[in-house]
PDB file of C-alpha atoms and ligand atoms in Angstrom:
ATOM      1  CA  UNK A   3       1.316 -18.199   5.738  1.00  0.00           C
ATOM      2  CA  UNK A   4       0.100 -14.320   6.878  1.00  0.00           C
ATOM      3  CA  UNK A   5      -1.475 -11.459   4.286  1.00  0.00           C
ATOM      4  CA  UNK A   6      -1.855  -8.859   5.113  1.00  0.00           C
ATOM      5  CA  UNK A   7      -4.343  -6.760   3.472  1.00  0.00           C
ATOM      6  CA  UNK A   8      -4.951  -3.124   3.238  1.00  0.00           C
ATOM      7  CA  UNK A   9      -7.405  -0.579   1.511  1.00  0.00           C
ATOM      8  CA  UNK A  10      -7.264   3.227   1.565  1.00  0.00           C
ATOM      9  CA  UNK A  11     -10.113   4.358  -0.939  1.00  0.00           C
ATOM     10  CA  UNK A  12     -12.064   6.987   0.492  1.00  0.00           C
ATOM     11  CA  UNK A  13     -15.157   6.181  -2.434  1.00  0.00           C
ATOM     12  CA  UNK A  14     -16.699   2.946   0.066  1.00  0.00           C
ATOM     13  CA  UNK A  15     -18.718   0.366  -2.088  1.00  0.00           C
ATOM     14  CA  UNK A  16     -18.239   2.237  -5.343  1.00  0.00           C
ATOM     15  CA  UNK A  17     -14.286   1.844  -5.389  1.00  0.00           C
ATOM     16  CA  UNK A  18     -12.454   0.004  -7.803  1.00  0.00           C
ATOM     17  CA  UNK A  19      -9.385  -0.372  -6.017  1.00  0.00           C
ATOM     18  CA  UNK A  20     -11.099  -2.596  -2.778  1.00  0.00           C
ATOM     19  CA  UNK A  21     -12.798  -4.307  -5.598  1.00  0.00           C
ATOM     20  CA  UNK A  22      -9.978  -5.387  -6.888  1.00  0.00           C
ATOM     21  CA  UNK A  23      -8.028  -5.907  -3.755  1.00  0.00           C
ATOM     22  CA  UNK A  24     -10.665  -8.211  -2.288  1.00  0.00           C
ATOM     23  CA  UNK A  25     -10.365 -10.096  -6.104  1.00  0.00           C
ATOM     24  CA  UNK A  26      -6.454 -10.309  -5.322  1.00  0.00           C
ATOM     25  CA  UNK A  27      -7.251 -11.592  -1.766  1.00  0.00           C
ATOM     26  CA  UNK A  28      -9.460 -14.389  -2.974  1.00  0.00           C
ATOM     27  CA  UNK A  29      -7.158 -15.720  -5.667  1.00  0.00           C
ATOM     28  CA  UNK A  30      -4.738 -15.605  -3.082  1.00  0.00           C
ATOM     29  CA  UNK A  31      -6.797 -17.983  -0.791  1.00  0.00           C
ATOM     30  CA  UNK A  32      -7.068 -20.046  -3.542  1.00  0.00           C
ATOM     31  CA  UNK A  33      -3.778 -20.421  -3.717  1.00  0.00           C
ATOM     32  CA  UNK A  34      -2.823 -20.629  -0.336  1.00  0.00           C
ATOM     33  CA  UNK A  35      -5.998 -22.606   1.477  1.00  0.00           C
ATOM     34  CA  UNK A  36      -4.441 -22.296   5.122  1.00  0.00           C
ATOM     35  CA  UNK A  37      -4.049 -18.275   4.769  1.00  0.00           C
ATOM     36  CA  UNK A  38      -3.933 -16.110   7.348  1.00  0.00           C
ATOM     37  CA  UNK A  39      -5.253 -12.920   6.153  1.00  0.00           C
ATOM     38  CA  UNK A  40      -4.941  -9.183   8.434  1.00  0.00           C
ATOM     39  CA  UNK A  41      -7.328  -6.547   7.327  1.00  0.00           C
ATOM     40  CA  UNK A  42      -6.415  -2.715   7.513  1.00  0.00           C
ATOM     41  CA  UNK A  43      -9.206  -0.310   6.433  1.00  0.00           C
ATOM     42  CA  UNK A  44      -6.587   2.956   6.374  1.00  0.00           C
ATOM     43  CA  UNK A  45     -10.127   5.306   5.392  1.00  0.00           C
ATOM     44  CA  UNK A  46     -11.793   4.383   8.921  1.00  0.00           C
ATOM     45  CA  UNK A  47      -8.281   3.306  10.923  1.00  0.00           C
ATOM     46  CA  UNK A  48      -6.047   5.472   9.633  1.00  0.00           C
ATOM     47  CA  UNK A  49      -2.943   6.874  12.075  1.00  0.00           C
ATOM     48  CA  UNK A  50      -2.830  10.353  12.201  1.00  0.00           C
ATOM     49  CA  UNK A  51      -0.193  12.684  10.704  1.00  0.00           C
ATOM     50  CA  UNK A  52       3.317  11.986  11.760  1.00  0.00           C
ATOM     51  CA  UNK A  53       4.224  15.592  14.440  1.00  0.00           C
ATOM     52  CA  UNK A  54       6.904  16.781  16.362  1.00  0.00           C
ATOM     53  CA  UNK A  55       4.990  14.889  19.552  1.00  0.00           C
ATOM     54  CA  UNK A  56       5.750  11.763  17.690  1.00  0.00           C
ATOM     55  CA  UNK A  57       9.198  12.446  17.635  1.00  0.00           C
ATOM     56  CA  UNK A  58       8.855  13.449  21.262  1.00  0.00           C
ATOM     57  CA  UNK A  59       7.966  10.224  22.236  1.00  0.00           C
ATOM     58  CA  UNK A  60      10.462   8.535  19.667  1.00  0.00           C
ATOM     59  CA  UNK A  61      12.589  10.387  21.541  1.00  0.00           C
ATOM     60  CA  UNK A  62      12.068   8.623  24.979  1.00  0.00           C
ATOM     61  CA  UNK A  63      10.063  11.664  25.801  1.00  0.00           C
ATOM     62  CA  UNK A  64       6.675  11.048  28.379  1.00  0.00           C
ATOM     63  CA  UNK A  65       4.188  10.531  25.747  1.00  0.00           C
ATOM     64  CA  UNK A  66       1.485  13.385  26.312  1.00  0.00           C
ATOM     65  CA  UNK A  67      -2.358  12.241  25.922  1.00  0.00           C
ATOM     66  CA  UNK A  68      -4.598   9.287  25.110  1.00  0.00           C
ATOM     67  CA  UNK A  69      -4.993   9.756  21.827  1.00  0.00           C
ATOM     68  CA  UNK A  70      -0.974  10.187  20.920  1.00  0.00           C
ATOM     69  CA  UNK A  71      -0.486   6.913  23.034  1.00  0.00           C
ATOM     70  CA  UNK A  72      -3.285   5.105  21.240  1.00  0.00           C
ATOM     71  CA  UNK A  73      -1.731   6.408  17.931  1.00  0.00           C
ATOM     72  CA  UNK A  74       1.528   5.018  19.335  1.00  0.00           C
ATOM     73  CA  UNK A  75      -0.010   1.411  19.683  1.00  0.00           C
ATOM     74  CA  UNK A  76      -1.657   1.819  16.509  1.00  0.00           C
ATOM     75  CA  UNK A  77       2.355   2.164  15.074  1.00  0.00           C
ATOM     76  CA  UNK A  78       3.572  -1.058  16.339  1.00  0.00           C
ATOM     77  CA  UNK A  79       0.745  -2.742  15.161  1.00  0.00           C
ATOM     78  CA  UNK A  80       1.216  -1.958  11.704  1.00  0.00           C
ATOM     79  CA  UNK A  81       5.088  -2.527  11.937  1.00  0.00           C
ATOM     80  CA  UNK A  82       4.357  -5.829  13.455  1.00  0.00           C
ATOM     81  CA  UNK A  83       1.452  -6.865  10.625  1.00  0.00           C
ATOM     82  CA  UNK A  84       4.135  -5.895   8.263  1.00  0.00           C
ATOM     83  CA  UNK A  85       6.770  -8.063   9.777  1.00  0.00           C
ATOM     84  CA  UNK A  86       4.632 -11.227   9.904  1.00  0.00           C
ATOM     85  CA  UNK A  87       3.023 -11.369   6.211  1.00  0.00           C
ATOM     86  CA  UNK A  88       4.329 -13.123   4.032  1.00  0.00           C
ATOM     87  CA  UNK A  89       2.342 -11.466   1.202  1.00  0.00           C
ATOM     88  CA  UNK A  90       0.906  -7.608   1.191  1.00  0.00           C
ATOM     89  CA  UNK A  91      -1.868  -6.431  -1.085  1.00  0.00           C
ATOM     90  CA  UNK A  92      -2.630  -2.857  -1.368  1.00  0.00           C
ATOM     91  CA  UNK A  93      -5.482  -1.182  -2.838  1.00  0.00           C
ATOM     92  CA  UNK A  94      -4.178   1.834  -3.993  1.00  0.00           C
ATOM     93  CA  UNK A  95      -6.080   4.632  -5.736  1.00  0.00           C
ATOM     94  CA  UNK A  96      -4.563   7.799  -7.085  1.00  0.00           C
ATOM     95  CA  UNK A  97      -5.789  11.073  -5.416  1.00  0.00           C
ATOM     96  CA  UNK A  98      -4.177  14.215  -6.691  1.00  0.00           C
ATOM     97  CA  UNK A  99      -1.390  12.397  -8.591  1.00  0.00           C
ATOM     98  CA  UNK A 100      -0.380  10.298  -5.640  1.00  0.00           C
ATOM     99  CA  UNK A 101      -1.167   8.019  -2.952  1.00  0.00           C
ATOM    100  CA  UNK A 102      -4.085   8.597  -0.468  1.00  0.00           C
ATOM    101  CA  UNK A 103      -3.259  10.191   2.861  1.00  0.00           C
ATOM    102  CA  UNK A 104      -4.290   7.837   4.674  1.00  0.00           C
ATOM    103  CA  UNK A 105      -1.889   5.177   2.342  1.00  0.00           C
ATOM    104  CA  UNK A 106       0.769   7.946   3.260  1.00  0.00           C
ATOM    105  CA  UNK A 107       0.388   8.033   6.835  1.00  0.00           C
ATOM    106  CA  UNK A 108       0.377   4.046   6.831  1.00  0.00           C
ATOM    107  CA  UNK A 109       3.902   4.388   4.600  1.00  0.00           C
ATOM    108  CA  UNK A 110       5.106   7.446   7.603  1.00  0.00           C
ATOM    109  CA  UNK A 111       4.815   4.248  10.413  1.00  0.00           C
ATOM    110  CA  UNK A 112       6.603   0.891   8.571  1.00  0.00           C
ATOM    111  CA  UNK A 113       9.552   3.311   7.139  1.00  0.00           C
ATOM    112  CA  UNK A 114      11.609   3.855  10.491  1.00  0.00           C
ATOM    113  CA  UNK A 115      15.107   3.880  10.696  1.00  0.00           C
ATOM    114  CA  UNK A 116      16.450   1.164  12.788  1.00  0.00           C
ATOM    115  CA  UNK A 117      13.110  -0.446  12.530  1.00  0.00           C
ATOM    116  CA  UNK A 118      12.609  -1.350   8.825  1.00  0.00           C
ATOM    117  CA  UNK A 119      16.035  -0.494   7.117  1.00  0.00           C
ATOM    118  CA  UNK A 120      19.239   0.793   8.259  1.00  0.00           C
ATOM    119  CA  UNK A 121      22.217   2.809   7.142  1.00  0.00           C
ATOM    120  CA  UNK A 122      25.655   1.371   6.938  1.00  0.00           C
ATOM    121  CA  UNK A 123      28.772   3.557   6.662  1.00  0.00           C
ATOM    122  CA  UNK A 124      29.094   3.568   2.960  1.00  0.00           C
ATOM    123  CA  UNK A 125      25.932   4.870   2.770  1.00  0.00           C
ATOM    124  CA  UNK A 126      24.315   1.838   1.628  1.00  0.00           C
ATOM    125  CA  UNK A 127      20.875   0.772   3.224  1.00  0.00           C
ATOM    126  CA  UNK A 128      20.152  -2.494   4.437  1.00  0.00           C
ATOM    127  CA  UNK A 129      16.610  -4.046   4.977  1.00  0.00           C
ATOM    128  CA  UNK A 130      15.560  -5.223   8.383  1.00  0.00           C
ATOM    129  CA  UNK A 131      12.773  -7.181   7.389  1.00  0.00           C
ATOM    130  CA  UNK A 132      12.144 -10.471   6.982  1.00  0.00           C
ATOM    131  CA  UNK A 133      13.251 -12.122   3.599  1.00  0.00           C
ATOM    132  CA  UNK A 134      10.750 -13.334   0.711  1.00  0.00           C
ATOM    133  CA  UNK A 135       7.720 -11.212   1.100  1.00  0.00           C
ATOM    134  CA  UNK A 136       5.611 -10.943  -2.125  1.00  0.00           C
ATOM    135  CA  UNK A 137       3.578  -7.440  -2.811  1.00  0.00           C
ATOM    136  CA  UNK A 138       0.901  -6.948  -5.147  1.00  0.00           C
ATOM    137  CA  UNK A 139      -0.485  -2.929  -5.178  1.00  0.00           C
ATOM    138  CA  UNK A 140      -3.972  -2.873  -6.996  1.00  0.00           C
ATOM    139  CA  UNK A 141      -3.617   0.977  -8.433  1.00  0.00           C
ATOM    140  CA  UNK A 142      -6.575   2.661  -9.403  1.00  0.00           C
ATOM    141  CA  UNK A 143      -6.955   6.063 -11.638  1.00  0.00           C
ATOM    142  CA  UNK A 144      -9.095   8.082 -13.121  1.00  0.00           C
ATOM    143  CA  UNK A 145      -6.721   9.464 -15.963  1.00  0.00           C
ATOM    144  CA  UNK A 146      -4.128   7.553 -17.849  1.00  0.00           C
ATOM    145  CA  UNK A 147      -0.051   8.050 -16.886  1.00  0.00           C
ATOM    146  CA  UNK A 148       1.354   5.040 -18.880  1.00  0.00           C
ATOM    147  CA  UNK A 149       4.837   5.758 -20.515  1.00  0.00           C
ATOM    148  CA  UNK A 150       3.472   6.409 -24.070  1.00  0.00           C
ATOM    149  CA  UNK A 151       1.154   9.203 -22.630  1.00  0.00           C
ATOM    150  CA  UNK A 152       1.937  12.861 -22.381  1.00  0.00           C
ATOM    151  CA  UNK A 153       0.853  12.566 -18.338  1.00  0.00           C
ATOM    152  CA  UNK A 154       3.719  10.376 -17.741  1.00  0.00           C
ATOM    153  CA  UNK A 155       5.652  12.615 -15.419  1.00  0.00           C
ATOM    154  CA  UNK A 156       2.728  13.280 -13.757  1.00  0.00           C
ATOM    155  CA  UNK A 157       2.647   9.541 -12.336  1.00  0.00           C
ATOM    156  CA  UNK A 158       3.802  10.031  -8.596  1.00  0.00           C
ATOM    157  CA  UNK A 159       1.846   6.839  -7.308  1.00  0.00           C
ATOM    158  CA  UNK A 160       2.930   3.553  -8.363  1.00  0.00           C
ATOM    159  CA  UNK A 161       6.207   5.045  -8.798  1.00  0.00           C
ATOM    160  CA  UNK A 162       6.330   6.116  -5.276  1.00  0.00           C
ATOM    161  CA  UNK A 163       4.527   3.080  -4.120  1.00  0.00           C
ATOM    162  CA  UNK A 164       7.575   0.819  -5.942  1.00  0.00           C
ATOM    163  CA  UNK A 165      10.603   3.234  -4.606  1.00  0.00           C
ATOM    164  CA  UNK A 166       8.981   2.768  -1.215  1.00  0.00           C
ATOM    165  CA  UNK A 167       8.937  -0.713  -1.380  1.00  0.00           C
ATOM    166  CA  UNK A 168      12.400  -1.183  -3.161  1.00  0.00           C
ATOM    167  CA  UNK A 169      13.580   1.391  -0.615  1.00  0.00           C
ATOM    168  CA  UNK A 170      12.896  -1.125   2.524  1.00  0.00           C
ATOM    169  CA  UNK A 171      13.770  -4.230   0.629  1.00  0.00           C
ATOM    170  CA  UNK A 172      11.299  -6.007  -1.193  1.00  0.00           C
ATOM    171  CA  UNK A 173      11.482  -6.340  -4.873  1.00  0.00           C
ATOM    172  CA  UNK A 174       8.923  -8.884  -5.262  1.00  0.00           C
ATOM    173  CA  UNK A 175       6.443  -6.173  -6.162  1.00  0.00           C
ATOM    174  CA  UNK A 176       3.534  -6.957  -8.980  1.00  0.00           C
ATOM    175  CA  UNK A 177       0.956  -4.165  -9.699  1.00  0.00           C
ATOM    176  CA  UNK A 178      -2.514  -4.766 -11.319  1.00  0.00           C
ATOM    177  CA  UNK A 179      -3.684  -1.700 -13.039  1.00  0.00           C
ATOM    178  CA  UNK A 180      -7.209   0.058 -13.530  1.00  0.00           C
ATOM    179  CA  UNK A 181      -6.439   3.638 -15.224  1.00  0.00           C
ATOM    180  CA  UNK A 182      -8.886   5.546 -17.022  1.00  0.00           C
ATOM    181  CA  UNK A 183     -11.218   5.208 -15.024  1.00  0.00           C
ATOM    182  CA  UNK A 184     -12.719   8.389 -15.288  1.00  0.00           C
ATOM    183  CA  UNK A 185     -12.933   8.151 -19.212  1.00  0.00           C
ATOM    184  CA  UNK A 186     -16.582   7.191 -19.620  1.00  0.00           C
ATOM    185  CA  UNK A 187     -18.402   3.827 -19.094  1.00  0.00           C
ATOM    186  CA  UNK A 188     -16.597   1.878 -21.856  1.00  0.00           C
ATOM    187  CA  UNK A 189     -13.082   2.478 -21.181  1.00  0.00           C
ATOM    188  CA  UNK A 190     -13.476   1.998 -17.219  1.00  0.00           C
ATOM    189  CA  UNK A 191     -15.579  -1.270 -17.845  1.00  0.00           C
ATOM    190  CA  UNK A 192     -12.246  -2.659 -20.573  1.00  0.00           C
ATOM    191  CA  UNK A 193      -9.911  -1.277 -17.914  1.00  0.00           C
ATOM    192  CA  UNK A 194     -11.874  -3.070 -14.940  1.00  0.00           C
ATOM    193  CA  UNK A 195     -11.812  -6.501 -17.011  1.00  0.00           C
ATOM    194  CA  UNK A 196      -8.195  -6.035 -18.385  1.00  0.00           C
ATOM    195  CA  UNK A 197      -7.177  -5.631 -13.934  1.00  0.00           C
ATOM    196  CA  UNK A 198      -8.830  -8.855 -13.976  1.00  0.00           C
ATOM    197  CA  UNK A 199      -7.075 -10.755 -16.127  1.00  0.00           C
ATOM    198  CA  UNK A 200      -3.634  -9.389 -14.437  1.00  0.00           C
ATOM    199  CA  UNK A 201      -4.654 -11.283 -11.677  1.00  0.00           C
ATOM    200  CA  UNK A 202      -5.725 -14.373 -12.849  1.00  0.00           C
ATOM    201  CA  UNK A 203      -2.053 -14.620 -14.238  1.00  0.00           C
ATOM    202  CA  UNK A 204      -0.981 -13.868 -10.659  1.00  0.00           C
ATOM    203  CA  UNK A 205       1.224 -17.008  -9.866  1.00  0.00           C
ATOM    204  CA  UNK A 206       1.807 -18.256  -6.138  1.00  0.00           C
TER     205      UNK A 206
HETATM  206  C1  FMN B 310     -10.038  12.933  -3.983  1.00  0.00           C
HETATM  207  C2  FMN B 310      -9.793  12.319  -5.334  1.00  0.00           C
HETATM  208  C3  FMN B 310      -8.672  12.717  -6.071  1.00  0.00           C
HETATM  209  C4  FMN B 310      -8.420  12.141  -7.310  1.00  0.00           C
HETATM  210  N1  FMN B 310      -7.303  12.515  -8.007  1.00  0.00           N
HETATM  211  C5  FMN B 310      -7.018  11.914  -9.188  1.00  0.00           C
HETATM  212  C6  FMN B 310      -5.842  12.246  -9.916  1.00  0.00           C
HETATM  213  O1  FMN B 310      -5.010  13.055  -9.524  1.00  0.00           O
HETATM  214  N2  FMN B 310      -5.621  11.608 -11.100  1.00  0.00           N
HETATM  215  C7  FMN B 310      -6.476  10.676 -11.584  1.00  0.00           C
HETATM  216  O2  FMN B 310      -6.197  10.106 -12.645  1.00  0.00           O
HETATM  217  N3  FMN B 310      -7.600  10.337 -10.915  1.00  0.00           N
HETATM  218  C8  FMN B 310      -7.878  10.926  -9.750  1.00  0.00           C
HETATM  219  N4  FMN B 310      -9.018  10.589  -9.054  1.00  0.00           N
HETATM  220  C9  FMN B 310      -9.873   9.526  -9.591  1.00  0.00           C
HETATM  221  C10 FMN B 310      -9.558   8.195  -8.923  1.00  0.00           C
HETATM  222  O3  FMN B 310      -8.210   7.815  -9.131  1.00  0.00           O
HETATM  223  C11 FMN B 310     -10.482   7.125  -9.461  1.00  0.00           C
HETATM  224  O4  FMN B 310     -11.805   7.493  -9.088  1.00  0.00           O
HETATM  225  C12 FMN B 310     -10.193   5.747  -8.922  1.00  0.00           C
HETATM  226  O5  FMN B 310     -11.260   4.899  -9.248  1.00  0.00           O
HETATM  227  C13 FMN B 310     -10.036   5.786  -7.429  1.00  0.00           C
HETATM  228  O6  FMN B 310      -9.941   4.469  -6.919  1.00  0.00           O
HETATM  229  P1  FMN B 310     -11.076   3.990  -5.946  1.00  0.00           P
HETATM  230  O7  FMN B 310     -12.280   3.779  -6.825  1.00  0.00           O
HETATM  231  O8  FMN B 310     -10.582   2.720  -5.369  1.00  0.00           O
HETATM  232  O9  FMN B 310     -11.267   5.042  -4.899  1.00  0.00           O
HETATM  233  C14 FMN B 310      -9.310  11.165  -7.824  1.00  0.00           C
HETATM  234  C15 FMN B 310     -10.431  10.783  -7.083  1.00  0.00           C
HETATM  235  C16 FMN B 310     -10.666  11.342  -5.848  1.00  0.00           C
HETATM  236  C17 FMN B 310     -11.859  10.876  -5.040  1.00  0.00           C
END
């Protein structure tokens, strides 16, 4: 069994969102002793932005310079990691009401036409990835977007985060939530425990 494992928090030691990514990881080794675990650090590995060169070369172009070829590489190995787990865990902190870049140039590579999911002629789309893969996004915020709150339409990350996964298939998605993180000492301590607790109710 393969996880694959990614972070995108720019904030190093101090984030809350690898903390609780690595906690999801561990449980998940517990779970699964003969794991296989990938790890993607998108803050220091992260592919740069998707450009008409890209296309170029999607194109059957002749790819032009090192560093678009390497970038190239970098692709398939992120379509291929997400091909082969069985299980994804995402730290996923919210930066200016979204996802981090670097989270949005990893999403840029695995959702590919033809690669991932496909169009039939009704219009519907059709997955091309493997069946029965399990995600589990650990989101992270500073503020509080929950339904009952008047920053509700403001939340553009988990909601994006789910559509994107839905999008290519895989509706096995749980998300462990830290918000409020900003609020002072108390509330980002409760909301640190409560994330916790989500995922010691994480089942295999
Ligand atoms: C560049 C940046 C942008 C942020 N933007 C938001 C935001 O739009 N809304 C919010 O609630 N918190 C925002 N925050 C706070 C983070 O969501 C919060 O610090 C969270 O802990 C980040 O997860 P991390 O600790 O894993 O990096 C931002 C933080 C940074 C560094």
């Amino acid at each position: 069994m393969k996880l694959l494992h990614i972070d995108s928090s720019i904030l190093g030691a101090r984030s809350v969102s690898r903390l609780l990514s690595s906690k999801i990881v561990e449980q998940e080794r517990r779970l699964h002793p003969a794991l296989d675990v990938v790890y993607r650090d998108l803050a220091c590995d992260c592919a740069l932005h998707f450009s008409a060169a890209h296309m170029a070369a999607r194109a059957g172009e002749t790819l032009q310079g090192a560093e678009l070829c390497s970038d190239l590489e970098l692709s398939q190995e992120y379509l291929d990691e997400l091909f082969e787990a069985d299980i994804i865990v995402i730290g996923a902190p919210m930066y200016n009401l979204t996802v981090p870049s670097q989270l949005k140039a990893w999403i840029d590579r695995i959702v590919i036409a033809g690669e991932t999911f496909t169009y039939d002629e009704t219009g519907a789309v059709r997955t091309l990835l493997p069946p029965g893969k399990k995600v589990i996004i650990a989101s992270t915020r500073g503020y509080v977007y929950r339904a009952d709150t008047s920053t509700a339409a403001l939340e553009h990350h988990e909601r994006f985060l789910k559509g994107v996964f839905s999008f290519l298939g895989l509706r096995d998605v749980t998300v462990v939530r830290a918000e409020g993180l900003a609020l002072g000492a108390r509330t980002r301590n409760a909301a640190i425990c409560h994330a916790q607790v989500q995922i010691a109710a994480i089942r295999p």
